[in-house]
CSV table of C-alpha atoms in Angstrom, one decimal:
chain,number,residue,atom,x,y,z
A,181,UNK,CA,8.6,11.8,16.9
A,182,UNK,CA,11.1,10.3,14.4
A,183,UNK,CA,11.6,11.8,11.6
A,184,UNK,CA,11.0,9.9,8.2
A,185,UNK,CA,12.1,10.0,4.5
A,186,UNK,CA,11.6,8.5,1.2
A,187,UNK,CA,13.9,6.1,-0.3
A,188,UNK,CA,13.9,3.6,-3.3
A,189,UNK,CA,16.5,0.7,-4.1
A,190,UNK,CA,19.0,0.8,-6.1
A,191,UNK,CA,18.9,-1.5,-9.2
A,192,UNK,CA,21.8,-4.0,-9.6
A,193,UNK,CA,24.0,-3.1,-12.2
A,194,UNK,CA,24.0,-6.4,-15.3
A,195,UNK,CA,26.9,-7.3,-16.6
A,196,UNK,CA,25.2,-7.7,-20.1
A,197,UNK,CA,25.3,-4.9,-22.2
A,198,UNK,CA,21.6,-4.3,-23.4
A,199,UNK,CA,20.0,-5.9,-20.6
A,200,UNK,CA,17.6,-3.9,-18.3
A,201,UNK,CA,19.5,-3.5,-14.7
A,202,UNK,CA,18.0,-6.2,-12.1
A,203,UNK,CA,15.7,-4.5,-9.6
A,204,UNK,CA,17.7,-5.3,-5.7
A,205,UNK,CA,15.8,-6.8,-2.9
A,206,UNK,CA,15.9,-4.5,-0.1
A,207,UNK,CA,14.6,-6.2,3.5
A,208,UNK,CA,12.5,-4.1,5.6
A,209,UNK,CA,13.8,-4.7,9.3
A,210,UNK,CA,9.9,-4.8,10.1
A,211,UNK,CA,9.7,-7.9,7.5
A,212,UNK,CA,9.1,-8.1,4.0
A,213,UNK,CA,11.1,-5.9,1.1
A,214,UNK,CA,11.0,-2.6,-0.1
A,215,UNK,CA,8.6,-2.0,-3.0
A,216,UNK,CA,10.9,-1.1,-6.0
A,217,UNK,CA,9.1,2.1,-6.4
A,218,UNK,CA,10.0,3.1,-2.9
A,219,UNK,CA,8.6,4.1,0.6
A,220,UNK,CA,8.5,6.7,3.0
A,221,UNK,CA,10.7,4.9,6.3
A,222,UNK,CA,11.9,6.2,9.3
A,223,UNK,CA,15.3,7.9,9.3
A,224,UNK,CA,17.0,5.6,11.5
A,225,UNK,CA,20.7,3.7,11.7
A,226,UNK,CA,19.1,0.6,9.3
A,227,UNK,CA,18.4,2.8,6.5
A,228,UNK,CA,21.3,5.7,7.0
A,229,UNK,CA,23.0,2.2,6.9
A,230,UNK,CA,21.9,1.0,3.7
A,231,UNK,CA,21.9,4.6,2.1
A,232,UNK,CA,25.7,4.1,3.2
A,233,UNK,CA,25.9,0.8,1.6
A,234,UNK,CA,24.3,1.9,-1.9
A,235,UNK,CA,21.1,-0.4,-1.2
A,236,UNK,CA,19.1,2.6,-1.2
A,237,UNK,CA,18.9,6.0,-2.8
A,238,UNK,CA,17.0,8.9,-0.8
A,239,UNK,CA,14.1,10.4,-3.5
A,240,UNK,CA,11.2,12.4,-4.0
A,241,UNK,CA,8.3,11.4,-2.4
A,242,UNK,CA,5.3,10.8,-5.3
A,243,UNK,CA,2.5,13.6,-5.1
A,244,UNK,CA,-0.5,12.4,-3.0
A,245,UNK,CA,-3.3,11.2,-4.8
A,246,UNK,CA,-6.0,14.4,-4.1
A,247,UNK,CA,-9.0,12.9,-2.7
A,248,UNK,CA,-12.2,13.5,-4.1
A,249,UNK,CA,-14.6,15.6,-3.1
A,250,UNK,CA,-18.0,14.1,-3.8
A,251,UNK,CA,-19.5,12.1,-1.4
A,252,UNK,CA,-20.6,8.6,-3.0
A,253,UNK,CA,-24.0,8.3,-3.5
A,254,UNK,CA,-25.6,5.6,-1.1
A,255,UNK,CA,-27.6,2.6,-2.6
A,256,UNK,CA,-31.4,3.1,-3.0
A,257,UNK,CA,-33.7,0.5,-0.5
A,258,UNK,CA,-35.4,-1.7,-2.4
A,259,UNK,CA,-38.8,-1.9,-2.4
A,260,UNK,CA,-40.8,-5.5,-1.2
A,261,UNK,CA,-41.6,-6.1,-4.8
A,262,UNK,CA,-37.8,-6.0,-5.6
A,263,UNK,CA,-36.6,-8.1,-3.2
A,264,UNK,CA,-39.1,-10.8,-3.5
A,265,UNK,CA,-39.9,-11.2,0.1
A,266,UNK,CA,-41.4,-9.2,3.5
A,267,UNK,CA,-38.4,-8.7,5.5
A,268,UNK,CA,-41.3,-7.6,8.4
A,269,UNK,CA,-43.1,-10.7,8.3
A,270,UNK,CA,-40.0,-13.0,7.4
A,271,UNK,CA,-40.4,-16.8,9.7
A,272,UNK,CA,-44.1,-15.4,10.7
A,273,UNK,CA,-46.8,-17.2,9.3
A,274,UNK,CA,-49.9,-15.2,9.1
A,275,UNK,CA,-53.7,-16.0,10.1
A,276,UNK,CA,-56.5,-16.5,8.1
A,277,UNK,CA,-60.0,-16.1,8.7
């Protein structure tokens, strides 16, 4: 199994002093870009290589969100009266005597 790590990009430095730094576009060699608050990749040559050029920065992986423990509480059946209709007798016409 490959082993995998976190990285983020590294901002572009601005020339302007004052101005926020310019968050760098880092391609993904699966397609799209890396989100500028990073992702867990494989450690491969691609990203050793962009760690190398200074696209990247190796991090901290963010905490898991815990999951929660209650189940969630499944919708009540309506009655006939709420739904308007007879689902058992829907397209049936009934006899009369």
């Amino acid at each position: 199994m490959t082993s995998r790590f976190f990285v983020k990009p590294v901002p572009l430095p601005s020339g302007v002093e004052g101005q926020a730094d310019t968050p760098r576009q880092v391609r993904k060699p699966t397609g799209g870009y890396l989100p500028q608050e990073g992702d867990t990749v494989p450690k491969d040559s691609y990203w050793l290589r962009r760690i190398a050029d200074g696209d990247v920065v190796e991090a901290e992986a963010p905490p898991e969100p815990e999951a929660t423990t209650a189940p969630a509480a499944a919708p009540a059946a309506l009655s006939t009266a709420e739904t308007g209709s007879d689902a058992g007798t829907a397209g049936r016409t009934t006899k009369r005597h």
